[in-house]
Short mmCIF file of C-alpha atoms and ligand atoms in Angstrom, two decimals:
data_model
loop_
_atom_site.label_atom_id
_atom_site.label_comp_id
_atom_site.label_asym_id
_atom_site.label_seq_id
_atom_site.Cartn_x
_atom_site.Cartn_y
_atom_site.Cartn_z
CA UNK A 131 4.20 -28.52 29.77
CA UNK A 132 1.85 -25.60 30.45
CA UNK A 133 0.73 -23.37 27.61
CA UNK A 134 1.53 -20.26 29.65
CA UNK A 135 3.41 -20.02 32.92
CA UNK A 136 3.73 -16.67 34.67
CA UNK A 137 6.16 -16.53 37.56
CA UNK A 138 6.58 -13.58 39.87
CA UNK A 139 5.49 -11.17 37.15
CA UNK A 140 5.36 -7.43 37.83
CA UNK A 141 3.60 -5.12 35.40
CA UNK A 142 3.24 -1.39 35.24
CA UNK A 143 4.02 1.87 33.53
CA UNK A 144 7.11 4.07 33.69
CA UNK A 145 8.88 1.74 36.13
CA UNK A 146 6.00 1.81 38.63
CA UNK A 147 4.26 -1.46 39.27
CA UNK A 148 0.51 -1.76 38.85
CA UNK A 149 0.50 -5.53 39.39
CA UNK A 150 3.01 -7.32 41.56
CA UNK A 151 4.08 -10.92 42.13
CA UNK A 152 1.69 -12.54 39.74
CA UNK A 153 1.78 -16.35 39.54
CA UNK A 154 -0.50 -18.39 37.32
CA UNK A 155 -0.46 -21.20 34.79
CA UNK A 156 -2.70 -21.88 31.83
CA UNK A 157 -3.02 -25.40 30.43
CA UNK A 158 -4.20 -26.29 26.98
CA UNK A 159 -8.00 -26.18 26.86
CA UNK A 160 -8.41 -23.98 29.93
CA UNK A 161 -10.88 -21.13 30.07
CA UNK A 162 -9.38 -18.45 32.27
CA UNK A 163 -11.40 -15.44 33.33
CA UNK A 164 -9.58 -12.39 34.59
CA UNK A 165 -11.77 -10.34 36.89
CA UNK A 166 -11.22 -7.40 39.22
CA UNK A 167 -12.02 -3.76 39.73
CA UNK A 168 -11.30 -1.06 37.16
CA UNK A 169 -7.66 -0.08 37.15
CA UNK A 170 -6.47 -3.32 38.73
CA UNK A 171 -4.34 -4.05 35.67
CA UNK A 172 -6.40 -6.57 33.69
CA UNK A 173 -5.85 -4.90 30.32
CA UNK A 174 -2.20 -4.42 31.17
CA UNK A 175 -1.87 -8.16 31.79
CA UNK A 176 -3.48 -8.99 28.45
CA UNK A 177 -1.13 -6.57 26.70
CA UNK A 178 1.82 -8.24 28.38
CA UNK A 179 0.62 -11.66 27.19
CA UNK A 180 0.32 -10.42 23.60
CA UNK A 181 3.75 -8.85 23.81
CA UNK A 182 2.35 -5.34 23.28
CA UNK A 183 3.83 -4.39 26.63
CA UNK A 184 7.09 -5.38 28.30
CA UNK A 185 6.94 -6.82 31.79
CA UNK A 186 8.87 -5.02 34.54
CA UNK A 187 10.21 -8.20 36.13
CA UNK A 188 9.53 -11.92 36.42
CA UNK A 189 9.02 -14.37 33.57
CA UNK A 190 6.22 -15.43 31.26
CA UNK A 191 6.99 -18.74 29.53
CA UNK A 192 5.06 -19.95 26.55
CA UNK A 193 5.06 -23.71 26.21
CA UNK A 194 4.04 -26.18 23.52
CA UNK A 195 5.84 -24.21 20.84
CA UNK A 196 3.33 -21.39 21.16
CA UNK A 197 4.80 -18.50 19.24
CA UNK A 198 3.61 -14.99 18.72
CA UNK A 199 1.92 -15.66 15.42
CA UNK A 200 -0.31 -18.29 16.99
CA UNK A 201 -2.10 -15.95 19.34
CA UNK A 202 -5.54 -14.64 18.50
CA UNK A 203 -6.41 -11.34 20.10
CA UNK A 204 -9.61 -9.37 20.46
CA UNK A 205 -8.59 -5.86 21.52
CA UNK A 206 -10.91 -3.29 23.01
CA UNK A 207 -12.36 -1.51 19.97
CA UNK A 208 -10.83 1.80 18.98
CA UNK A 209 -13.06 4.73 18.06
CA UNK A 210 -11.72 4.96 14.50
CA UNK A 211 -12.74 1.36 13.80
CA UNK A 212 -16.38 2.12 14.39
CA UNK A 213 -16.70 3.86 11.03
CA UNK A 214 -14.01 2.12 9.04
CA UNK A 215 -14.88 1.43 5.39
CA UNK A 216 -13.93 -2.22 4.97
CA UNK A 217 -15.90 -5.30 4.07
CA UNK A 218 -16.32 -8.07 6.61
CA UNK A 219 -14.30 -10.40 4.39
CA UNK A 220 -11.39 -7.96 4.19
CA UNK A 221 -11.32 -7.67 7.97
CA UNK A 222 -11.50 -11.41 8.65
CA UNK A 223 -8.89 -12.24 6.03
CA UNK A 224 -6.43 -9.79 7.57
CA UNK A 225 -6.20 -12.15 10.56
CA UNK A 226 -4.06 -14.46 8.41
CA UNK A 227 -1.31 -11.89 7.90
CA UNK A 228 0.70 -12.70 11.02
CA UNK A 229 2.22 -15.81 9.52
CA UNK A 230 2.84 -14.33 6.06
CA UNK A 231 6.09 -12.88 4.75
CA UNK A 232 6.57 -9.11 4.59
CA UNK A 233 4.41 -8.65 1.50
CA UNK A 234 1.46 -10.58 2.89
CA UNK A 235 -0.15 -12.09 -0.22
CA UNK A 236 -3.15 -14.27 0.64
CA UNK A 237 -3.17 -17.89 -0.48
CA UNK A 238 -6.13 -20.11 -1.35
CA UNK A 239 -5.79 -21.68 2.08
CA UNK A 240 -6.10 -18.29 3.79
CA UNK A 241 -9.30 -17.49 1.90
CA UNK A 242 -10.69 -20.92 2.71
CA UNK A 243 -9.85 -20.45 6.38
CA UNK A 244 -11.42 -17.00 6.50
CA UNK A 245 -14.65 -18.38 5.03
CA UNK A 246 -14.63 -21.31 7.46
CA UNK A 247 -14.18 -19.06 10.46
CA UNK A 248 -16.95 -16.76 9.28
CA UNK A 249 -19.17 -19.80 9.14
CA UNK A 250 -18.22 -20.87 12.68
CA UNK A 251 -19.19 -17.44 13.97
CA UNK A 252 -22.32 -17.17 11.87
CA UNK A 253 -21.29 -14.11 9.87
CA UNK A 254 -21.02 -15.75 6.44
CA UNK A 255 -24.01 -13.87 5.07
CA UNK A 256 -22.37 -10.57 6.07
CA UNK A 257 -19.30 -11.30 3.91
CA UNK A 258 -19.65 -8.30 1.60
CA UNK A 259 -21.29 -5.97 4.10
CA UNK A 260 -19.45 -2.90 5.25
CA UNK A 261 -17.98 -3.32 8.73
CA UNK A 262 -19.19 0.08 9.92
CA UNK A 263 -22.83 -0.70 9.17
CA UNK A 264 -22.89 -3.77 11.45
CA UNK A 265 -24.32 -3.86 14.96
CA UNK A 266 -21.91 -4.01 17.89
CA UNK A 267 -22.50 -7.73 18.37
CA UNK A 268 -21.90 -8.47 14.70
CA UNK A 269 -18.71 -6.41 14.75
CA UNK A 270 -17.40 -8.42 17.69
CA UNK A 271 -18.17 -11.69 15.90
CA UNK A 272 -16.28 -10.46 12.86
CA UNK A 273 -13.28 -9.54 14.99
CA UNK A 274 -13.50 -12.93 16.65
CA UNK A 275 -13.48 -14.62 13.24
CA UNK A 276 -10.39 -12.59 12.42
CA UNK A 277 -8.75 -13.68 15.66
CA UNK A 278 -9.49 -17.32 14.77
CA UNK A 279 -7.62 -16.84 11.49
CA UNK A 280 -4.58 -15.97 13.55
CA UNK A 281 -4.75 -18.91 15.95
CA UNK A 282 -5.85 -22.46 16.56
CA UNK A 283 -4.50 -22.46 20.08
CA UNK A 284 -5.06 -19.41 22.21
CA UNK A 285 -7.55 -16.54 22.25
CA UNK A 286 -6.98 -13.42 24.34
CA UNK A 287 -10.01 -11.18 24.83
CA UNK A 288 -10.30 -7.87 26.60
CA UNK A 289 -13.87 -7.14 27.67
CA UNK A 290 -15.46 -8.58 24.53
CA UNK A 291 -19.02 -7.69 25.53
CA UNK A 292 -18.59 -3.99 26.28
CA UNK A 293 -21.43 -2.06 24.70
CA UNK A 294 -23.39 -5.13 23.62
CA UNK A 295 -27.04 -5.60 24.45
CA UNK A 296 -28.00 -8.51 26.75
CA UNK A 297 -28.92 -10.85 23.90
CA UNK A 298 -25.69 -10.21 21.97
CA UNK A 299 -23.77 -10.55 25.23
CA UNK A 300 -25.05 -14.01 26.02
CA UNK A 301 -24.58 -15.07 22.40
CA UNK A 302 -20.96 -13.93 22.60
CA UNK A 303 -20.40 -15.97 25.77
CA UNK A 304 -22.01 -19.02 24.21
CA UNK A 305 -19.76 -18.67 21.17
CA UNK A 306 -16.64 -18.46 23.27
CA UNK A 307 -17.72 -21.46 25.28
CA UNK A 308 -18.36 -23.36 22.05
CA UNK A 309 -14.91 -22.46 20.72
CA UNK A 310 -13.33 -23.55 23.96
CA UNK A 311 -15.19 -26.83 24.30
CA UNK A 312 -15.62 -27.99 20.70
CA UNK A 313 -12.64 -26.43 18.97
CA UNK A 314 -10.26 -26.93 21.92
CA UNK A 315 -9.17 -23.32 21.88
CA UNK A 316 -7.70 -22.01 25.10
CA UNK A 317 -9.44 -18.80 26.17
CA UNK A 318 -8.16 -16.02 28.39
CA UNK A 319 -10.81 -13.36 28.85
CA UNK A 320 -11.06 -10.15 30.82
CA UNK A 321 -14.59 -9.56 31.96
CA UNK A 322 -16.63 -7.16 34.03
CA UNK A 323 -19.40 -9.65 34.15
CA UNK A 324 -18.65 -11.85 37.14
CA UNK A 325 -21.66 -14.11 36.86
CA UNK A 326 -21.01 -15.02 33.25
CA UNK A 327 -17.35 -15.54 34.03
CA UNK A 328 -18.21 -17.98 36.77
CA UNK A 329 -20.65 -19.82 34.56
CA UNK A 330 -18.18 -20.67 31.80
CA UNK A 331 -14.67 -20.38 33.20
CA UNK A 332 -12.53 -23.24 34.34
CA UNK A 333 -10.10 -20.96 36.18
CA UNK A 334 -10.28 -17.52 37.75
CA UNK A 335 -7.63 -14.87 38.11
CA UNK A 336 -8.94 -12.21 40.47
CA UNK A 337 -6.83 -9.07 40.53
CA UNK A 338 -6.87 -6.45 43.26
CA UNK A 339 -4.68 -3.45 43.85
CA UNK A 340 -2.05 -5.33 45.84
CA UNK A 341 -3.16 -8.96 45.89
CA UNK A 342 -4.00 -11.57 43.31
CA UNK A 343 -5.97 -14.78 43.59
CA UNK A 344 -5.49 -17.57 41.09
CA UNK A 345 -7.13 -20.97 41.13
CA UNK A 346 -9.75 -23.18 39.55
CA UNK A 347 -13.38 -22.17 39.74
CA UNK A 348 -14.43 -24.51 42.54
CA UNK A 349 -11.72 -23.41 44.91
CA UNK A 350 -12.31 -19.77 44.03
CA UNK A 351 -15.99 -20.03 44.89
CA UNK A 352 -15.19 -21.20 48.40
CA UNK A 353 -12.91 -18.25 49.15
CA UNK A 354 -13.64 -15.08 51.08
CA UNK A 355 -12.67 -13.17 47.88
CA UNK A 356 -15.53 -14.65 45.93
CA UNK A 357 -18.04 -14.03 48.73
CA UNK A 358 -17.10 -10.35 49.03
CA UNK A 359 -16.79 -9.74 45.29
CA UNK A 360 -19.99 -11.53 44.36
CA UNK A 361 -21.79 -10.05 47.35
CA UNK A 362 -21.35 -6.48 46.19
CA UNK A 363 -20.92 -7.32 42.54
CA UNK A 364 -23.77 -5.05 41.62
CA UNK A 365 -22.10 -2.08 43.26
CA UNK A 366 -18.84 -2.75 41.46
CA UNK A 367 -20.23 -2.97 37.98
CA UNK B 1049 -13.44 25.88 -26.97
CA UNK B 1050 -12.42 22.41 -28.13
CA UNK B 1051 -9.83 23.99 -30.38
CA UNK B 1052 -8.37 25.94 -27.48
CA UNK B 1053 -8.19 22.76 -25.43
CA UNK B 1054 -6.50 20.80 -28.19
CA UNK B 1055 -4.04 23.59 -28.70
CA UNK B 1056 -3.29 23.85 -24.99
CA UNK B 1057 -2.91 20.14 -24.45
CA UNK B 1058 -0.48 19.86 -27.35
CA UNK B 1059 1.87 22.29 -25.65
CA UNK B 1060 4.92 20.67 -24.02
CA UNK B 1061 4.41 22.60 -20.76
CA UNK B 1062 0.91 21.18 -20.48
CA UNK B 1063 2.04 17.65 -21.18
CA UNK B 1064 4.69 17.93 -18.50
CA UNK B 1065 2.07 19.22 -16.10
CA UNK B 1066 -0.23 16.31 -16.91
CA UNK B 1067 2.39 13.62 -16.37
CA UNK B 1068 3.77 15.13 -13.18
CA UNK B 1069 0.36 15.98 -11.79
CA UNK B 1070 -1.30 12.65 -12.45
CA UNK B 1071 1.38 10.53 -10.79
CA UNK B 1072 1.44 12.77 -7.74
CA UNK B 1073 -2.33 12.98 -7.41
CA UNK B 1074 -2.53 9.21 -7.60
CA UNK B 1075 0.09 8.63 -4.89
CA UNK B 1076 -1.31 11.31 -2.63
CA UNK B 1077 -4.79 9.82 -2.89
CA UNK B 1078 -3.68 6.27 -2.05
CA UNK B 1079 -1.58 7.26 0.95
CA UNK B 1080 -4.33 9.62 2.02
CA UNK B 1081 -6.73 6.72 2.59
CA UNK B 1082 -4.47 5.32 5.29
CA UNK B 1083 -3.74 8.72 6.84
CA UNK B 1084 -7.36 9.83 6.99
CA UNK B 1085 -8.54 6.53 8.46
CA UNK B 1086 -5.91 6.70 11.16
CA UNK B 1087 -7.07 10.25 11.88
CA UNK B 1088 -3.75 11.67 10.84
CA UNK B 1089 -5.11 14.28 8.41
CA UNK B 1090 -3.61 17.11 10.43
CA UNK B 1091 -0.23 15.42 10.24
CA UNK B 1092 -0.32 15.51 6.45
CA UNK B 1093 -1.07 19.20 6.66
CA UNK B 1094 1.72 19.74 9.19
CA UNK B 1095 4.22 17.93 6.99
CA UNK B 1096 3.52 20.21 4.06
CA UNK B 1097 4.31 23.20 6.25
CA UNK B 1098 7.51 21.58 7.50
CA UNK B 1099 8.42 20.91 3.88
CA UNK B 1100 7.76 24.52 3.02
CA UNK B 1101 9.98 25.76 5.86
CA UNK B 1102 12.78 23.36 4.89
CA UNK B 1103 12.65 24.29 1.22
CA UNK B 1104 12.73 28.04 1.82
CA UNK B 1105 15.55 27.84 4.35
CA UNK B 1106 17.51 25.56 2.02
CA UNK B 1107 17.19 27.86 -0.95
CA UNK B 1108 18.07 30.88 1.22
CA UNK B 1109 21.31 29.05 2.11
CA UNK B 1110 21.85 28.03 -1.51
CA UNK B 1111 21.32 24.31 -0.97
CA UNK B 1112 19.29 22.15 -3.32
CA UNK B 1113 15.77 22.57 -1.88
CA UNK B 1114 14.32 19.13 -2.57
CA UNK B 1115 17.44 17.32 -1.41
CA UNK B 1116 17.23 19.13 1.94
CA UNK B 1117 13.48 18.91 2.30
CA UNK B 1118 13.17 15.14 1.87
CA UNK B 1119 15.21 14.09 4.92
CA UNK B 1120 13.75 16.92 7.03
CA UNK B 1121 10.18 15.96 6.17
CA UNK B 1122 10.86 12.24 6.68
CA UNK B 1123 12.20 13.04 10.15
CA UNK B 1124 9.22 15.27 10.85
CA UNK B 1125 6.87 12.52 9.68
CA UNK B 1126 8.28 10.10 12.24
CA UNK B 1127 8.12 12.75 14.96
CA UNK B 1128 4.53 13.74 14.19
CA UNK B 1129 3.33 10.14 13.88
CA UNK B 1130 4.90 9.36 17.23
CA UNK B 1131 3.15 12.40 18.71
CA UNK B 1132 -0.10 11.50 16.98
CA UNK B 1133 -0.11 8.04 18.56
CA UNK B 1134 -1.21 9.32 21.93
CA UNK B 1135 -4.32 11.30 21.18
CA UNK B 1136 -4.05 13.77 24.02
CA UNK B 1137 -4.63 17.51 23.82
CA UNK B 1138 -0.89 17.92 24.19
CA UNK B 1139 -0.10 15.81 21.13
CA UNK B 1140 -2.70 17.59 19.03
CA UNK B 1141 -1.28 20.96 20.01
CA UNK B 1142 2.26 19.78 19.32
CA UNK B 1143 1.34 18.96 15.73
CA UNK B 1144 -0.10 22.44 15.29
CA UNK B 1145 2.99 23.94 16.89
CA UNK B 1146 5.44 22.17 14.58
CA UNK B 1147 3.26 23.06 11.62
CA UNK B 1148 2.86 26.80 12.27
CA UNK B 1149 6.43 27.05 13.55
CA UNK B 1150 7.90 25.76 10.29
CA UNK B 1151 5.66 28.07 8.32
CA UNK B 1152 6.91 31.05 10.33
CA UNK B 1153 10.55 30.02 9.92
CA UNK B 1154 10.04 29.71 6.17
CA UNK B 1155 8.42 33.14 5.90
CA UNK B 1156 11.18 34.82 7.93
CA UNK B 1157 13.93 33.07 5.98
CA UNK B 1158 12.43 34.19 2.70
CA UNK B 1159 12.14 37.82 3.81
CA UNK B 1160 15.76 37.87 5.01
CA UNK B 1161 17.17 36.72 1.69
CA UNK B 1162 16.62 39.02 -1.25
CA UNK B 1163 15.04 38.00 -4.51
CA UNK B 1164 13.18 35.14 -2.91
CA UNK B 1165 9.65 36.24 -3.62
CA UNK B 1166 9.40 34.24 -6.78
CA UNK B 1167 10.49 31.05 -5.01
CA UNK B 1168 8.30 31.81 -2.06
CA UNK B 1169 5.26 32.01 -4.26
CA UNK B 1170 6.13 28.89 -6.18
CA UNK B 1171 6.53 26.81 -3.01
CA UNK B 1172 3.40 28.22 -1.47
CA UNK B 1173 1.17 27.86 -4.53
CA UNK B 1174 3.11 25.51 -6.82
CA UNK B 1175 4.29 25.79 -10.39
CA UNK B 1176 2.48 22.95 -12.02
CA UNK B 1177 2.37 24.75 -15.37
CA UNK B 1178 6.04 25.65 -15.21
CA UNK B 1179 7.61 22.23 -14.69
CA UNK B 1180 10.97 21.56 -16.27
CA UNK B 1181 11.88 18.28 -17.89
CA UNK B 1182 13.90 17.32 -14.82
CA UNK B 1183 10.94 18.07 -12.53
CA UNK B 1184 8.88 15.57 -14.45
CA UNK B 1185 11.59 12.93 -14.22
CA UNK B 1186 11.93 13.59 -10.51
CA UNK B 1187 8.21 13.07 -9.97
CA UNK B 1188 8.29 9.82 -11.92
CA UNK B 1189 11.36 8.59 -10.06
CA UNK B 1190 9.66 9.20 -6.73
CA UNK B 1191 6.03 8.39 -7.54
CA UNK B 1192 6.52 5.10 -9.30
CA UNK B 1193 8.41 3.50 -6.39
CA UNK B 1194 5.81 4.90 -3.99
CA UNK B 1195 3.01 3.34 -6.02
CA UNK B 1196 4.83 0.02 -6.29
CA UNK B 1197 5.53 -0.07 -2.54
CA UNK B 1198 1.92 0.76 -1.75
CA UNK B 1199 0.63 -2.05 -3.95
CA UNK B 1200 3.22 -4.58 -2.73
CA UNK B 1201 2.37 -3.94 0.91
CA UNK B 1202 -1.32 -3.27 0.34
CA UNK B 1203 -2.64 -6.09 2.56
CA UNK B 1204 -0.36 -5.21 5.41
CA UNK B 1205 -1.11 -1.50 5.11
CA UNK B 1206 -4.81 -2.30 5.33
CA UNK B 1207 -4.36 -4.47 8.42
CA UNK B 1208 -2.19 -1.92 10.20
CA UNK B 1209 -4.56 0.92 9.33
CA UNK B 1210 -7.51 -1.04 10.67
CA UNK B 1211 -6.03 -2.36 13.89
CA UNK B 1212 -2.47 -1.77 15.03
CA UNK B 1213 -2.83 -3.58 18.35
CA UNK B 1214 -4.11 -6.75 16.72
CA UNK B 1215 -1.28 -6.65 14.19
CA UNK B 1216 1.43 -6.27 16.81
CA UNK B 1217 -0.11 -9.02 18.93
CA UNK B 1218 -0.29 -11.50 16.08
CA UNK B 1219 3.17 -10.91 14.67
CA UNK B 1220 2.63 -8.28 11.96
CA UNK B 1221 5.23 -5.58 12.45
CA UNK B 1222 2.88 -2.61 12.69
CA UNK B 1223 5.67 -0.15 13.49
CA UNK B 1224 7.52 -1.13 10.33
CA UNK B 1225 4.52 -0.51 8.10
CA UNK B 1226 3.65 2.71 9.91
CA UNK B 1227 7.18 3.85 9.25
CA UNK B 1228 6.83 2.88 5.60
CA UNK B 1229 3.65 4.92 5.23
CA UNK B 1230 5.36 7.84 6.97
CA UNK B 1231 8.32 7.79 4.59
CA UNK B 1232 6.15 7.42 1.49
CA UNK B 1233 3.90 10.26 2.66
CA UNK B 1234 6.88 12.50 3.31
CA UNK B 1235 8.26 11.84 -0.18
CA UNK B 1236 4.97 12.61 -1.87
CA UNK B 1237 4.40 15.72 0.18
CA UNK B 1238 7.79 17.20 -0.70
CA UNK B 1239 7.26 16.38 -4.34
CA UNK B 1240 3.68 17.60 -4.32
CA UNK B 1241 4.78 20.83 -2.73
CA UNK B 1242 7.13 21.45 -5.63
CA UNK B 1243 4.21 20.99 -8.03
CA UNK B 1244 1.06 22.02 -6.23
CA UNK B 1245 2.41 24.17 -3.45
CA UNK B 1246 2.46 23.68 0.29
CA UNK B 1247 -1.05 25.01 0.77
CA UNK B 1248 -2.63 22.60 -1.67
CA UNK B 1249 -0.80 19.32 -1.33
CA UNK B 1250 -2.48 18.42 1.95
CA UNK B 1251 -5.88 18.78 0.34
CA UNK B 1252 -4.76 16.37 -2.37
CA UNK B 1253 -3.97 13.90 0.38
CA UNK B 1254 -7.20 14.35 2.30
CA UNK B 1255 -10.01 15.15 -0.15
CA UNK B 1256 -10.05 12.13 -2.49
CA UNK B 1257 -10.18 9.54 0.30
CA UNK B 1258 -12.85 11.47 2.20
CA UNK B 1259 -14.84 11.67 -1.01
CA UNK B 1260 -14.44 7.96 -1.73
CA UNK B 1261 -15.50 7.03 1.81
CA UNK B 1262 -18.90 8.67 1.27
CA UNK B 1263 -19.95 5.90 -1.10
CA UNK B 1264 -17.57 2.92 -0.94
CA UNK B 1265 -18.12 0.07 1.48
CA UNK B 1266 -14.84 -1.80 1.11
CA UNK B 1267 -11.26 -0.71 1.68
CA UNK B 1268 -10.27 -1.77 -1.80
CA UNK B 1269 -13.18 0.23 -3.20
CA UNK B 1270 -12.14 3.30 -1.25
CA UNK B 1271 -8.54 3.02 -2.48
CA UNK B 1272 -9.50 2.60 -6.14
CA UNK B 1273 -12.22 5.22 -6.06
CA UNK B 1274 -9.97 7.69 -4.30
CA UNK B 1275 -7.28 7.27 -6.95
CA UNK B 1276 -9.78 7.83 -9.75
CA UNK B 1277 -11.41 10.82 -8.05
CA UNK B 1278 -8.03 12.39 -7.51
CA UNK B 1279 -6.92 12.09 -11.12
CA UNK B 1280 -10.27 13.20 -12.54
CA UNK B 1281 -10.37 16.24 -10.28
CA UNK B 1282 -6.85 17.09 -11.29
CA UNK B 1283 -7.81 16.98 -14.97
CA UNK B 1284 -10.96 19.04 -14.45
CA UNK B 1285 -9.08 21.55 -12.35
CA UNK B 1286 -6.30 22.03 -14.84
CA UNK B 1287 -8.70 22.35 -17.79
CA UNK B 1288 -10.81 24.89 -15.92
CA UNK B 1289 -7.75 26.87 -15.00
CA UNK B 1290 -6.63 27.01 -18.61
CA UNK B 1291 -10.06 27.88 -20.03
CA UNK B 1292 -10.97 30.53 -17.48
CA UNK B 1293 -7.47 31.68 -16.63
CA UNK B 1294 -7.70 30.65 -12.97
CA UNK B 1295 -4.89 29.67 -10.59
CA UNK B 1296 -4.27 25.95 -11.25
CA UNK B 1297 -3.72 24.56 -7.77
CA UNK B 1298 -6.77 26.27 -6.33
CA UNK B 1299 -8.93 25.12 -9.26
CA UNK B 1300 -7.91 21.53 -8.57
CA UNK B 1301 -8.91 21.86 -4.95
CA UNK B 1302 -12.24 23.40 -5.93
CA UNK B 1303 -12.87 20.50 -8.31
CA UNK B 1304 -12.21 18.21 -5.33
CA UNK B 1305 -14.68 20.14 -3.19
CA UNK B 1306 -17.39 19.91 -5.83
CA UNK B 1307 -16.92 16.15 -6.26
CA UNK B 1308 -16.91 15.72 -2.50
CA UNK B 1309 -20.26 17.49 -2.22
CA UNK B 1310 -21.71 15.34 -5.00
CA UNK B 1311 -20.48 12.11 -3.38
CA UNK B 1312 -21.71 13.30 -0.02
CA UNK B 1313 -25.23 13.75 -1.37
CA UNK B 1314 -25.12 10.44 -3.25
CA UNK B 1315 -23.95 8.71 -0.07
CA UNK B 1316 -26.85 10.19 1.91
CA UNK B 1317 -29.35 9.17 -0.75
CA UNK B 1318 -28.02 5.62 -1.05
CA UNK B 1319 -28.13 5.05 2.71
CA UNK B 1320 -31.85 5.82 2.87
N1 ADP C 2008 -0.68 3.85 29.02
C1 ADP C 2008 -0.67 3.98 30.37
N2 ADP C 2008 0.27 4.75 30.97
C2 ADP C 2008 0.32 4.85 32.32
N3 ADP C 2008 -0.52 4.23 33.15
C3 ADP C 2008 -1.47 3.44 32.63
C4 ADP C 2008 -1.59 3.27 31.21
N4 ADP C 2008 -2.62 2.43 30.97
C5 ADP C 2008 -3.12 2.09 32.18
N5 ADP C 2008 -2.44 2.70 33.18
C6 ADP C 2008 -2.69 2.53 34.62
O1 ADP C 2008 -2.49 1.18 34.95
C7 ADP C 2008 -3.50 0.74 35.82
C8 ADP C 2008 -4.16 -0.50 35.27
O2 ADP C 2008 -4.86 -0.20 34.08
P1 ADP C 2008 -5.62 -1.29 33.23
O3 ADP C 2008 -4.71 -2.44 33.01
O4 ADP C 2008 -6.18 -0.62 32.04
O5 ADP C 2008 -6.79 -1.70 34.24
P2 ADP C 2008 -8.12 -2.53 33.97
O6 ADP C 2008 -8.10 -3.03 32.57
O7 ADP C 2008 -8.08 -3.62 34.98
O8 ADP C 2008 -9.26 -1.61 34.23
C9 ADP C 2008 -4.46 1.89 36.03
O9 ADP C 2008 -4.19 2.47 37.29
C10 ADP C 2008 -4.13 2.86 34.93
O10 ADP C 2008 -4.26 4.17 35.40
MG1 MG C 2009 -9.35 -2.60 30.80
#
């Protein structure tokens, strides 16, 4: 059974559709990149997958017993987070809260897991640093470590490299690839960066105003869509 | 001077003021951390004005002021938080509108009913030195549950303050905890208004956490430091007001300003 199966999904705001007739499936271990112009509804789709937003029509089925508290999510950063007084450890640990009861008391296992995930993302030595003093790339790694505390199955990321310098950007992509390949975590990522998407992804979901392409990377590359989009990729970015 | 202080602090009115004031300052400071970090400072201010309006109208109609004000302010808290969620110019203006509107209604209501000036003053500027025994019990009955709730839900409140979207997506009921913070804030603001006055309670919510954020690097540190700063400033303020015969509420706020400036400078020095 597929991890996620979207059938005939329509998404939008105030009853008006932004995305129509979306079909795609995600299998365990896939790396799906969602690309497309600004305003084509990529963030809206991610919000629908996290349950932050209701879909207008159609169905999204989660298989393999995937429930809400097994999704890891890396939202676009909010302005108030940029100068939030919290230690890295506090932030990462808070990823465990989804599966706790209403009080949310951390167990030994949670602390262990938080430390492990910080090690995977190479932020262990920042443990007691203040989140707001970190560089953009470090902040994203911390948020990724937090997302890993919430899931072992599926990561949803919305433009994780926005505002990062080129070095931090490629490090971030390498990390995601590593998580996908070595930790068997399914990744669904929205990205502006078409070339990087094509390098690492196993599947592509290309969204346009009134059409959507979904398929694996090889078949995508042979389409007219890819030729046009990659051809004037520079102009679009 | 020491003798004067000992004499003053042995007076029952002063002891009532200390108990009532400390519990409220503590609660206001803790909740303030979450409000300030979510950029809801203006909402705290707005709520105190709504509380003022509700209290004055209630006493003009001969209802029990606090009993009326609590549900009104809780409702207003939900309304303003909902408005505050979308950070548009419209939402910002709406908060200001509700806030000034309630203030105006309160002022008009008090001028229409005779013999209200005393009450008007006490709700505007507080009567911390004139608390009755039942006032003190009321503040304990409200503050202690607020403190307990805050501590019980501390981890969740942190997570929701830091990142609502992540919480919702991973199964933490952000709306529930936002609602909890709204209700607790409303309770403390109504109570604080009774003691410190509508004009001053919002500074008790905002100042200590802003001060703590100048120097603390962890959320836990900010919460603890903010609680301590709040209580210490309260004590300094009340002592100064007794010694130099100053208005109490305003002295407490000035103590907060002074400590803020000190922490601000320390923060700048430490960062270098
Ligand atoms: N909260 C909202 N209310 C109404 N319309 C929205 C909202 N958020 C986004 N939209 C609209 O939905 C469309 C898709 O937005 P979005 O999913 O953010 O696009 P993308 O992430 O692909 O750039 C855009 O036309 C945008 O104007
Ligand atoms: Mg987007």
